[in-house]
């Protein structure tokens, strides 16, 4: 029961594409301010500039506070730097856009490679060992109609659970039950990093017939899990954090691939992308409410369950600075926020992505008041690497919610597990997802507003899966049989 | 033995492609995107061609082997034509992108030239085409089995690998020639590219008479390679210069020193 609950809870990590840019162009004193929101990849600079301008506006407002006087000078510098950079930035947009697309291609590809490699070698994840509690209807029925009905019911139940949990999350956040969210988040991370990876390790050993004792395994899993918790929730080397995020996304995707029956899985993928689309673009979605609530309170939403390609300064700074009481309150609020957001990210499946993305877009408004405290700025000033990153405009980062990783990997994993076309289908889905991601980023650049990352990729992926499996595979099979080439 | 065949055939089939990608494409994000998008275009063309073939098979008599073979040939021809059509569509898209890139760049020139895009797009078509043709065969070559146990040729794997390599290189060359022909509106060259693709595909229908198929295909590959080299602006002299690794006198050096800012006293 707990396992299933946790699985579902963790499953709701999918988020939409969160294009957040941490631009280190301006003065490094307020790196959090510099993290721009979900801006389109291809027009990042324009977005950046507008958001930086918003930053600076709020910055100027904050200048009126006595605490912010100590760093009034740098904020003026930011303003000037921003205006000068504006013109130069526009020309460099597409170069950076392409770089950011690659920064997302690589981790998505890695996650998919891990999932496909596991599916192909470890038979545990393709063996039917029951179903999740959220998909109670079996697909081993006599008639096709019955099977279709069961899978529709399963998908409906799963989506309802997700919606309910999202709303629960919004309610918890609205009533400031941060401790509950924090605890939920920690438990889910613990289970994912220790329990699921233990199972994974066990199955890999079984597959390769490796003799292993419990003490060694305990040591390995303990170290893996603890370092993972530290890296993901606190601080750690960027590459290690990215690697851990990819690994937990892959683990989650493998769980889904194992426990979701076929038709249910495809239906859930389709429905999730529709829900994602609706949740992000509809004004009444829980996602929007979440973002608006966070905006009202001027709190940042948690970035922890988002894959980021650059350092998240906010987390580092907040933890480094526990002295001032008011600061401490803010920090602790922030820390709770971070896990809160993380939990929210974990919980609200489609919501996460849209939420994070929109949140990203408005993060400048939120970041300002929180970050512009003297201690935080002093802490940032103390960091030596700031000047270097501030001068290098190419150090912008991109973020992608873990939910996207999970569902892309589920699609490709399912394709490799169950397709008759085997590698052809897997590769076709892989290319389709990458192109979907590329198009999403392009659309993001054009529309400059929060867009879900799942719909286009999943649609392409599903179309290519079914088309390749049913149309292309027989054709290529016949051609290969006769050794004809086209 | 099986692993050796697998690695050997993979190396033969994709060695040049992987080398080209690692050396010329991997470092540049724009080229990687062009590569992936090219693969997508090829996949869509294949999808449509498979649809045509599938429908034609459904409407036909399944039992007639000769008819099925003819339909397969028809499907292959349709696929070749669709591939070239989508190559043209990709050319149009890249041309537009090139113009867009040029307008937003700081010096009015796009960061990637149309020639580079031609090469990368040809390479992408080649890689995805080769992968789709041979990946399942390679996967099977690992497992236990005997090649040609029912009387077919025992050289199936190795010839498939060589054919794939030829195909990858051919697509790269065709990409370069095709884009250049479209750019300069030389429709004769365009027709030649399409014809050579059809010829190559047709020659594979002569398998397993490998002497008749592999030999001419490699000759075609060499000729197309030379043609692409000349189209891309290469010549015997430029080849010699490249091989001799001579540092060429850069006239821009003079310009720079002429524009050098006077040092402050």
XYZ file of C-alpha atoms in Angstrom:
751
model
C 0.000 0.000 0.000
C 2.678 2.409 1.061
C 4.699 1.347 -1.897
C 1.873 2.101 -4.240
C 1.116 5.369 -2.594
C 4.690 6.413 -2.786
C 4.932 5.297 -6.344
C 2.035 7.404 -7.312
C 3.242 10.272 -5.251
C 6.607 10.110 -6.846
C 4.990 9.634 -10.177
C 3.506 13.032 -9.926
C 6.885 14.522 -10.386
C 6.287 15.240 -13.958
C 6.413 18.787 -14.662
C 6.260 20.710 -17.773
C 9.159 22.221 -19.392
C 10.544 24.794 -17.103
C 12.738 26.966 -19.073
C 14.358 29.024 -16.535
C 17.373 30.951 -17.358
C 19.897 31.822 -14.823
C 21.594 34.665 -16.480
C 24.725 35.716 -14.847
C 25.163 38.734 -16.979
C 24.287 41.312 -14.388
C 26.084 41.976 -11.176
C 26.448 38.763 -9.267
C 25.252 40.179 -6.026
C 21.749 39.009 -6.667
C 22.119 35.756 -8.485
C 18.634 34.794 -7.538
C 17.351 37.835 -9.254
C 19.394 36.816 -12.174
C 17.652 33.542 -12.496
C 15.197 34.476 -15.110
C 11.960 32.757 -15.434
C 10.618 30.378 -17.908
C 11.717 32.202 -20.937
C 11.632 30.896 -24.390
C 14.857 29.340 -25.368
C 15.093 31.035 -28.648
C 14.204 34.445 -27.428
C 15.727 34.091 -24.041
C 17.552 37.307 -24.163
C 14.473 39.305 -24.894
C 12.699 37.576 -22.105
C 15.685 37.915 -19.917
C 15.811 41.578 -20.493
C 12.168 42.121 -19.812
C 12.409 40.042 -16.718
C 15.570 41.659 -15.622
C 13.872 44.929 -16.076
C 11.126 43.636 -13.858
C 13.815 42.504 -11.475
C 15.284 45.883 -11.462
C 11.972 47.567 -10.956
C 11.311 45.456 -7.936
C 14.911 45.996 -7.002
C 14.449 49.684 -7.049
C 11.418 49.270 -4.892
C 13.458 47.256 -2.518
C 16.063 49.931 -2.458
C 13.718 51.859 -0.285
C 14.174 49.291 2.426
C 16.904 50.155 4.859
C 18.463 46.726 4.539
C 18.921 47.034 0.877
C 20.819 50.256 1.022
C 24.114 48.540 1.429
C 23.823 47.137 -2.022
C 22.036 49.952 -3.750
C 25.018 50.613 -5.952
C 25.188 47.209 -7.537
C 21.536 47.308 -8.325
C 22.002 50.441 -10.352
C 24.799 48.692 -12.116
C 22.459 45.876 -12.925
C 20.098 48.302 -14.552
C 22.809 49.784 -16.713
C 24.276 46.464 -17.604
C 20.851 45.245 -18.578
C 20.177 48.089 -20.911
C 23.527 47.835 -22.590
C 23.255 44.123 -22.979
C 19.830 44.267 -24.476
C 20.880 45.039 -27.987
C 23.779 42.632 -27.967
C 21.644 39.934 -26.499
C 19.108 39.846 -29.225
C 21.637 38.830 -31.792
C 22.990 36.033 -29.686
C 19.570 34.550 -29.055
C 19.535 31.723 -31.444
C 23.060 30.659 -30.670
C 22.127 30.356 -27.059
C 18.847 28.807 -28.011
C 20.591 26.038 -29.848
C 22.959 25.503 -26.965
C 20.085 25.213 -24.544
C 18.314 22.725 -26.737
C 21.419 20.576 -26.624
C 21.634 21.072 -22.866
C 18.255 19.437 -22.688
C 18.852 16.846 -25.389
C 21.764 15.337 -23.509
C 20.063 14.555 -20.186
C 16.847 13.428 -21.861
C 18.863 11.135 -24.106
C 20.850 9.804 -21.159
C 17.714 9.037 -19.196
C 16.185 7.254 -22.142
C 19.380 5.311 -22.772
C 19.463 4.139 -19.155
C 15.841 3.074 -19.305
C 16.154 1.283 -22.640
C 19.387 -0.429 -21.605
C 17.725 -1.664 -18.428
C 14.624 -2.845 -20.215
C 16.657 -4.735 -22.762
C 18.902 -6.462 -20.272
C 17.034 -6.803 -16.981
C 13.986 -8.913 -17.567
C 12.455 -7.951 -14.240
C 11.082 -4.743 -15.656
C 9.240 -6.426 -18.475
C 7.810 -9.207 -16.345
C 4.248 -8.895 -15.266
C 4.123 -8.917 -11.461
C 0.810 -7.368 -10.765
C -0.382 -3.852 -11.109
C -0.415 -0.672 -9.121
C -3.325 -0.032 -6.858
C -4.247 2.901 -9.031
C -4.863 0.656 -11.994
C -7.012 -2.025 -10.457
C -8.604 -3.361 -13.615
C -6.744 -6.150 -15.283
C -6.056 -6.255 -18.985
C -6.119 -10.040 -19.201
C -9.685 -10.144 -20.430
C -11.453 -12.313 -22.933
C -12.617 -9.693 -25.335
C -10.942 -6.689 -26.833
C -13.848 -4.484 -25.820
C -13.487 -5.507 -22.202
C -9.797 -4.788 -22.324
C -10.405 -1.375 -23.816
C -12.949 -0.581 -21.166
C -10.652 -1.711 -18.381
C -7.777 0.344 -19.659
C -9.985 3.422 -19.976
C -11.130 2.927 -16.396
C -7.556 2.471 -15.220
C -6.446 5.635 -16.943
C -9.410 7.521 -15.533
C -8.614 6.386 -12.013
C -4.965 7.287 -12.370
C -5.737 10.744 -13.693
C -8.295 11.352 -10.957
C -5.751 10.377 -8.349
C -3.300 12.804 -9.860
C -5.839 15.601 -9.957
C -6.875 14.919 -6.368
C -3.304 14.926 -5.181
C -2.592 18.121 -7.042
C -5.562 19.808 -5.449
C -4.486 18.443 -2.079
C -1.098 19.959 -2.668
C -2.591 23.303 -3.582
C -4.729 23.189 -0.449
C -1.745 22.287 1.708
C 0.232 25.093 0.200
C -2.601 27.552 0.560
C -2.986 26.758 4.246
C 0.769 26.857 4.756
C 1.146 23.263 5.871
C 4.737 23.363 4.822
C 5.886 20.774 7.321
C 3.501 18.203 5.907
C 4.702 18.843 2.391
C 8.289 18.809 3.510
C 7.886 15.510 5.281
C 6.078 13.990 2.345
C 8.823 15.069 0.063
C 11.607 13.678 2.217
C 9.860 10.329 2.550
C 9.336 10.069 -1.171
C 12.941 10.914 -1.956
C 14.133 8.428 0.627
C 12.018 5.659 -0.798
C 13.107 6.423 -4.317
C 16.794 6.673 -3.545
C 17.024 3.718 -1.207
C 14.249 1.279 -1.871
C 13.878 1.498 -5.638
C 17.582 1.596 -6.257
C 18.029 -1.403 -3.962
C 15.525 -3.329 -6.022
C 17.200 -2.165 -9.219
C 20.623 -3.218 -7.990
C 19.267 -6.565 -6.910
C 17.739 -7.211 -10.287
C 20.890 -6.203 -12.132
C 22.888 -8.621 -9.996
C 20.375 -11.340 -10.701
C 20.550 -10.702 -14.424
C 24.314 -10.934 -14.559
C 24.497 -13.646 -11.935
C 26.769 -11.656 -9.683
C 27.245 -13.064 -6.204
C 26.893 -10.301 -3.648
C 26.623 -10.167 0.109
C 24.199 -8.015 2.017
C 26.896 -6.020 3.791
C 28.374 -4.739 0.557
C 24.956 -3.996 -0.819
C 24.020 -2.151 2.350
C 27.156 -0.051 2.108
C 26.587 0.708 -1.561
C 22.930 1.599 -1.167
C 23.581 3.613 1.970
C 26.218 5.710 0.285
C 24.254 6.074 -2.910
C 21.136 7.136 -1.057
C 22.725 9.542 1.374
C 24.811 11.259 -1.265
C 21.696 11.445 -3.415
C 19.654 13.058 -0.672
C 22.399 15.579 -0.049
C 22.884 16.377 -3.698
C 19.242 16.719 -4.529
C 17.934 18.463 -1.454
C 20.930 20.395 -0.321
C 24.152 21.101 -2.115
C 26.420 19.118 -4.282
C 28.489 19.211 -7.443
C 26.287 20.151 -10.342
C 27.120 17.129 -12.456
C 26.447 14.801 -9.549
C 23.109 16.416 -8.896
C 22.207 16.145 -12.556
C 23.272 12.516 -12.588
C 21.142 11.750 -9.556
C 18.129 13.472 -11.027
C 18.524 11.483 -14.218
C 18.879 8.272 -12.221
C 15.790 8.825 -10.134
C 13.793 9.772 -13.203
C 14.943 6.572 -14.856
C 14.031 4.531 -11.759
C 10.604 6.085 -11.645
C 10.065 5.488 -15.349
C 11.084 1.850 -14.922
C 8.536 1.415 -12.154
C 5.867 2.794 -14.418
C 6.916 0.611 -17.301
C 6.792 -2.444 -15.091
C 3.516 -1.864 -13.331
C 1.375 -0.235 -15.979
C -0.273 -2.659 -18.370
C 0.086 -1.841 -22.047
C -3.085 -0.162 -23.132
C -3.352 1.627 -19.813
C 0.139 3.006 -20.220
C -0.544 4.448 -23.655
C -3.840 5.879 -22.543
C -2.302 7.428 -19.474
C 0.420 9.003 -21.582
C -2.146 10.486 -23.914
C -4.403 11.713 -21.133
C -1.491 13.147 -19.176
C -0.428 15.274 -22.112
C -3.956 16.542 -22.568
C -4.197 17.253 -18.862
C -0.836 18.966 -18.996
C -2.053 21.162 -21.811
C -5.265 22.008 -20.005
C -3.655 22.584 -16.636
C -1.097 24.990 -17.954
C -3.157 26.944 -20.395
C -6.488 27.105 -18.568
C -6.907 30.007 -16.200
C -8.733 27.886 -13.625
C -6.229 25.082 -13.358
C -4.784 24.111 -9.964
C -1.429 24.877 -11.409
C -2.278 28.479 -12.006
C -3.764 28.769 -8.559
C -0.581 27.414 -7.083
C 1.517 29.886 -8.948
C -0.724 32.786 -8.094
C -0.709 31.869 -4.426
C 3.029 31.711 -4.440
C 3.142 35.029 -6.176
C 0.857 36.664 -3.645
C 3.038 35.502 -0.826
C 6.185 36.458 -2.676
C 7.565 33.042 -2.062
C 9.632 31.010 -4.399
C 8.411 27.631 -5.376
C 10.724 24.783 -4.931
C 13.190 24.054 -7.686
C 14.610 20.890 -6.237
C 12.870 18.406 -8.457
C 13.808 20.177 -11.589
C 16.787 19.275 -13.638
C 18.943 22.308 -13.954
C 21.951 22.748 -16.122
C 23.521 25.415 -13.958
C 23.886 25.969 -10.263
C 20.855 27.084 -8.366
C 22.272 29.883 -6.319
C 19.175 30.331 -4.251
C 19.472 27.060 -2.448
C 23.141 27.555 -1.723
C 22.670 31.016 -0.397
C 19.719 30.282 1.756
C 21.446 27.485 3.551
C 24.622 29.383 4.068
C 22.963 32.113 5.954
C 21.194 31.215 9.149
C 22.203 34.132 11.365
C 19.816 37.027 11.249
C 16.540 36.163 12.812
C 14.444 37.801 10.204
C 16.722 36.251 7.650
C 16.367 32.970 9.431
C 12.653 33.136 9.259
C 12.810 33.962 5.633
C 15.353 31.291 5.034
C 13.431 28.730 6.906
C 10.378 29.781 5.045
C 12.338 29.417 1.903
C 13.704 26.056 2.923
C 10.243 24.883 3.650
C 9.200 26.361 0.418
C 11.862 24.500 -1.398
C 10.774 21.133 -0.136
C 7.236 22.303 -0.500
C 7.791 23.023 -4.098
C 9.661 19.836 -4.463
C 6.803 17.918 -2.979
C 4.464 19.814 -5.101
C 6.567 18.994 -8.033
C 6.566 15.398 -7.064
C 2.905 15.379 -6.410
C 1.291 17.375 -9.093
C 2.051 15.522 -12.196
C 1.122 17.722 -15.027
C 0.820 20.622 -12.685
C 4.435 20.577 -11.838
C 5.617 21.385 -15.249
C 3.154 24.107 -15.956
C 3.450 25.328 -12.452
C 7.172 25.432 -12.528
C 7.161 27.087 -15.842
C 4.760 29.794 -14.873
C 6.451 30.089 -11.582
C 9.647 30.492 -13.435
C 8.127 33.270 -15.426
C 7.158 35.183 -12.382
C 10.077 34.258 -10.276
C 11.681 37.627 -10.622
C 8.840 39.224 -8.756
C 9.102 36.638 -6.082
C 12.814 36.365 -5.873
C 13.452 40.018 -5.325
C 11.892 40.490 -1.924
C 13.276 37.251 -0.636
C 16.758 37.543 -1.904
C 17.462 41.169 -1.428
C 18.484 40.845 2.159
C 21.837 42.198 3.192
C 23.110 38.908 4.523
C 22.199 37.046 1.412
C 23.819 39.615 -0.717
C 26.865 39.590 1.469
C 26.990 35.861 1.198
C 26.786 36.086 -2.535
C 29.428 38.766 -2.635
C 31.650 36.454 -0.714
C 31.408 33.816 -3.356
C 34.482 34.128 -5.503
C 33.202 32.578 -8.638
C 30.562 35.207 -9.141
C 32.578 37.649 -11.173
C 33.573 35.003 -13.610
C 30.073 33.826 -14.241
C 28.711 37.317 -14.418
C 30.932 38.156 -17.349
C 30.217 35.025 -19.257
C 26.826 35.381 -20.921
C 27.015 31.834 -22.123
C 26.560 30.472 -18.644
C 22.816 30.556 -18.840
C 21.057 27.519 -17.617
C 17.999 25.644 -18.614
C 15.631 23.672 -16.475
C 13.377 20.795 -17.247
C 10.981 19.220 -14.808
C 11.628 15.643 -13.821
C 8.130 14.651 -14.811
C 9.021 15.282 -18.412
C 12.049 13.041 -18.107
C 9.916 10.339 -16.574
C 7.214 10.358 -19.182
C 9.548 10.583 -22.119
C 11.423 7.612 -20.732
C 8.197 5.725 -20.101
C 7.225 6.178 -23.719
C 10.560 5.084 -25.111
C 10.892 2.286 -22.570
C 7.463 0.934 -23.340
C 8.283 1.148 -27.034
C 11.424 -0.880 -26.561
C 9.711 -3.358 -24.260
C 6.638 -4.168 -26.228
C 7.143 -3.175 -29.817
C 7.459 -5.789 -32.483
C 9.598 -3.442 -34.518
C 11.989 -3.393 -31.623
C 14.883 -1.055 -32.239
C 13.242 0.733 -35.136
C 10.290 1.713 -33.009
C 12.483 2.711 -30.094
C 14.605 4.940 -32.284
C 11.620 6.456 -34.017
C 10.069 7.358 -30.665
C 13.386 8.727 -29.483
C 13.717 11.022 -32.491
C 10.090 12.044 -32.195
C 10.490 13.028 -28.568
C 13.623 15.029 -29.257
C 11.935 16.870 -32.088
C 8.901 17.491 -29.878
C 11.185 18.960 -27.256
C 12.829 21.137 -29.881
C 9.478 22.365 -31.154
C 8.255 23.049 -27.638
C 11.278 25.194 -27.003
C 10.687 27.000 -30.270
C 7.046 27.641 -29.397
C 8.150 28.831 -26.013
C 10.384 31.326 -27.729
C 7.593 32.542 -29.934
C 4.844 32.804 -27.358
C 6.961 33.657 -24.365
C 4.561 32.161 -21.903
C 4.261 28.986 -19.952
C 3.810 26.039 -22.231
C 3.616 22.384 -21.319
C 6.481 20.227 -22.485
C 4.613 16.951 -22.597
C 1.943 17.358 -25.281
C 3.990 17.842 -28.426
C 6.644 15.266 -27.583
C 4.196 12.681 -26.340
C 1.927 13.192 -29.333
C 4.805 12.769 -31.751
C 6.056 9.837 -29.734
C 2.705 8.083 -29.718
C 2.095 8.721 -33.422
C 5.524 7.427 -34.306
C 5.187 4.450 -32.010
C 1.948 3.217 -33.487
C 2.862 4.128 -37.038
C 6.298 2.548 -36.867
C 5.092 -0.534 -35.083
C 2.231 -1.216 -37.452
C 3.290 0.268 -40.769
C 7.022 0.719 -40.934
C 8.034 -2.453 -39.165
C 6.424 -4.885 -41.629
C 7.842 -2.884 -44.520
C 11.383 -2.786 -43.139
C 11.095 -6.387 -42.106
C 10.235 -7.471 -45.629
C 13.008 -5.318 -47.062
C 15.550 -6.726 -44.623
C 14.388 -10.238 -45.347
C 15.238 -9.816 -49.008
C 18.172 -7.535 -48.239
C 16.692 -4.671 -50.207
C 17.716 -1.167 -49.311
C 15.763 1.995 -49.769
C 32.147 -15.100 -32.499
C 28.771 -13.438 -32.267
C 30.088 -10.419 -30.417
C 32.929 -10.126 -32.906
C 30.493 -10.131 -35.797
C 28.347 -7.577 -34.038
C 31.175 -5.188 -33.321
C 32.755 -5.718 -36.684
C 29.587 -5.108 -38.625
C 28.656 -2.117 -36.493
C 32.094 -0.685 -37.092
C 31.853 -1.229 -40.817
C 28.357 0.118 -41.108
C 28.646 3.128 -38.834
C 32.345 3.780 -38.485
C 32.508 6.594 -41.046
C 29.217 8.018 -39.820
C 30.249 8.052 -36.180
C 33.616 9.535 -37.041
C 31.998 12.256 -39.113
C 29.500 13.042 -36.383
C 32.089 13.130 -33.632
C 34.500 15.248 -35.591
C 32.206 17.672 -37.345
C 28.781 17.723 -35.745
C 29.010 16.934 -32.061
C 30.620 20.168 -30.952
C 28.187 22.512 -32.640
C 24.676 22.693 -31.178
C 23.096 24.010 -34.348
C 24.475 21.131 -36.367
C 23.181 18.625 -33.844
C 19.727 20.118 -34.144
C 19.948 19.988 -37.945
C 21.022 16.356 -37.605
C 18.091 15.359 -35.425
C 15.583 17.314 -37.498
C 16.888 15.665 -40.655
C 16.357 12.287 -39.075
C 12.818 13.320 -38.276
C 12.138 14.311 -41.862
C 13.459 11.009 -43.131
C 11.292 9.155 -40.649
C 8.195 10.968 -41.807
C 8.996 10.089 -45.412
C 9.447 6.468 -44.423
C 6.171 6.511 -42.568
C 4.298 7.726 -45.593
C 6.015 5.257 -47.885
C 5.212 2.400 -45.504
C 1.629 3.547 -45.450
C 1.477 3.393 -49.228
C 3.062 -0.045 -49.258
C 0.845 -1.295 -46.462
C -2.311 -0.174 -48.214
C -1.170 -1.696 -51.487
C -0.413 -5.011 -49.795
C -3.749 -5.024 -48.037
C -5.538 -4.534 -51.316
C -3.586 -7.269 -53.055
C -3.496 -11.002 -53.057
C -1.266 -12.145 -50.199
C -0.550 -15.515 -51.645
C 1.064 -14.346 -54.856
C 4.783 -14.196 -54.094
C 5.784 -12.511 -57.316
C 3.157 -9.841 -56.805
C 4.349 -9.270 -53.275
C 7.894 -8.879 -54.486
C 6.739 -6.439 -57.133
C 4.788 -4.511 -54.544
C 7.881 -4.421 -52.383
C 9.784 -2.952 -55.298
C 7.020 -0.466 -55.843
C 7.093 0.418 -52.155
C 10.846 0.895 -52.290
C 10.560 3.173 -55.311
C 7.856 5.232 -53.621
C 10.041 5.409 -50.553
C 13.021 6.664 -52.544
C 10.921 9.323 -54.235
C 9.399 10.398 -50.930
C 12.842 10.565 -49.335
C 14.024 12.900 -52.027
C 10.851 14.920 -51.727
C 11.392 15.304 -48.013
C 15.000 16.169 -48.638
C 13.707 19.009 -50.779
C 11.260 20.006 -48.057
C 14.096 19.992 -45.555
C 16.106 22.151 -47.908
C 13.291 24.673 -47.982
C 13.051 24.657 -44.207
C 16.781 25.055 -43.748
C 16.882 27.859 -46.275
C 14.258 29.718 -44.275
C 16.096 29.015 -41.046
C 19.304 30.209 -42.605
C 17.699 33.503 -43.539
C 16.272 33.832 -40.050
C 19.596 33.099 -38.454
C 21.275 35.632 -40.705
C 18.859 38.404 -39.804
C 19.288 38.000 -36.069
C 23.015 37.519 -36.053
C 25.336 40.352 -35.219
C 27.256 40.488 -38.484
C 24.479 39.588 -40.877
C 25.859 36.135 -41.530
C 24.239 33.103 -40.091
C 26.397 30.977 -37.767
C 25.983 28.001 -40.066
C 26.276 28.114 -43.819
C 23.910 26.425 -46.207
C 26.711 24.155 -47.347
C 27.309 22.963 -43.815
C 23.623 22.379 -43.423
C 23.592 20.441 -46.671
C 26.334 18.201 -45.403
C 24.770 17.685 -41.990
C 21.348 17.026 -43.450
C 22.780 14.479 -45.857
C 24.612 12.856 -42.995
C 21.458 12.772 -40.897
C 19.480 11.136 -43.686
C 22.278 8.646 -44.122
C 22.570 7.775 -40.464
C 18.884 7.319 -39.844
C 18.462 5.411 -43.077
C 21.366 3.148 -42.254
C 20.210 2.647 -38.700
C 16.720 1.707 -39.728
C 18.018 -0.700 -42.311
C 20.522 -2.536 -40.237
C 19.932 -2.128 -36.496
C 17.670 -5.127 -36.120
C 20.097 -7.213 -38.133
C 22.932 -6.105 -35.872
C 20.877 -6.905 -32.796
C 20.238 -10.365 -34.152
C 23.901 -10.870 -34.940
C 24.738 -10.952 -31.223
C 22.472 -13.808 -30.407
C 22.978 -17.446 -31.143
C 22.237 -18.448 -34.691
C 23.563 -19.656 -37.977
C 23.548 -17.389 -40.960
C 21.928 -18.735 -44.068
C 20.926 -22.043 -42.548
C 18.035 -22.325 -44.941
C 20.183 -21.922 -47.987
C 20.573 -18.172 -48.053
C 23.893 -16.464 -48.359
C 26.187 -16.838 -45.331
C 27.601 -13.387 -45.995
C 24.399 -11.671 -45.000
C 25.784 -9.705 -42.081
C 28.951 -8.480 -43.663
C 27.300 -7.468 -46.909
C 24.551 -5.693 -45.007
C 27.198 -3.796 -43.101
C 28.989 -2.743 -46.264
C 25.775 -1.780 -47.973
C 24.821 0.327 -44.997
C 28.158 2.077 -45.035
C 27.764 2.810 -48.702
C 24.269 4.088 -48.105
C 25.338 6.398 -45.301
C 28.085 7.898 -47.425
C 25.807 8.135 -50.436
C 23.170 10.017 -48.521
C 25.802 12.459 -47.289
C 27.018 13.063 -50.830
C 23.500 13.302 -52.209
C 22.660 15.845 -49.538
C 25.530 18.086 -50.569
C 24.793 17.783 -54.276
C 21.050 18.095 -53.838
C 21.178 21.267 -51.793
C 23.679 22.801 -54.159
C 21.518 21.894 -57.120
C 18.444 23.354 -55.473
C 20.336 26.477 -54.583
C 21.618 26.976 -58.094
C 18.433 25.655 -59.674
C 20.238 22.982 -61.629
C 17.365 20.621 -62.099
C 19.453 18.274 -64.160
C 21.641 17.589 -61.157
C 18.553 17.124 -59.044
C 17.236 14.564 -61.452
C 20.580 12.827 -61.465
C 20.601 12.560 -57.685
C 17.120 11.077 -57.650
C 18.030 8.736 -60.456
C 21.182 7.585 -58.716
C 19.223 6.939 -55.535
C 16.704 4.897 -57.477
C 19.533 3.062 -59.197
C 21.229 2.254 -55.899
C 18.033 1.000 -54.390
C 17.325 -0.990 -57.515
C 20.768 -2.554 -57.445
C 20.097 -3.900 -53.985
C 17.242 -5.843 -55.494
C 19.927 -7.958 -57.118
C 20.959 -9.268 -53.685
C 22.199 -11.912 -52.918
C 24.172 -11.711 -56.137
C 26.619 -9.510 -54.329
C 29.022 -9.079 -57.172
C 26.277 -7.465 -59.171
C 25.008 -5.255 -56.397
C 27.852 -4.389 -54.046
C 30.414 -3.646 -56.721
C 28.381 -1.149 -58.740
C 27.045 0.435 -55.559
C 30.548 1.129 -54.346
C 31.501 2.515 -57.736
C 28.464 4.782 -57.572
C 29.487 5.798 -54.051
C 32.959 6.765 -55.210
C 31.683 8.730 -58.177
C 29.051 10.511 -56.124
C 31.695 11.264 -53.529
C 33.911 12.897 -56.106
C 30.967 14.788 -57.527
C 30.009 16.038 -54.061
C 33.603 17.003 -53.357
C 33.720 19.078 -56.524
C 30.293 20.564 -55.825
C 31.330 21.622 -52.360
C 34.185 23.564 -53.858
C 36.956 21.104 -53.452
C 39.663 20.576 -56.014
C 42.868 18.637 -56.368
C 44.796 21.672 -55.183
C 42.693 22.181 -52.072
C 43.115 18.500 -51.274
C 46.884 18.799 -51.549
C 46.859 21.888 -49.390
C 44.846 20.139 -46.742
C 47.076 17.078 -46.805
C 50.278 19.065 -46.612
C 48.988 20.898 -43.517
C 50.521 24.121 -44.701
C 49.590 27.267 -42.836
C 48.040 29.550 -45.350
C 48.766 33.244 -45.327
C 45.809 34.896 -43.838
C 45.200 38.247 -45.423
C 43.039 39.164 -42.491
C 46.142 39.344 -40.373
C 47.252 42.343 -42.376
C 43.912 43.986 -41.975
C 44.001 43.511 -38.246
C 47.412 44.995 -37.813
C 46.376 47.907 -39.980
C 43.433 48.507 -37.700
C 45.412 48.016 -34.568
C 44.627 50.501 -31.875
C 47.658 52.624 -31.122
C 49.118 51.655 -27.797
C 48.780 54.193 -25.089
C 51.862 55.853 -23.775
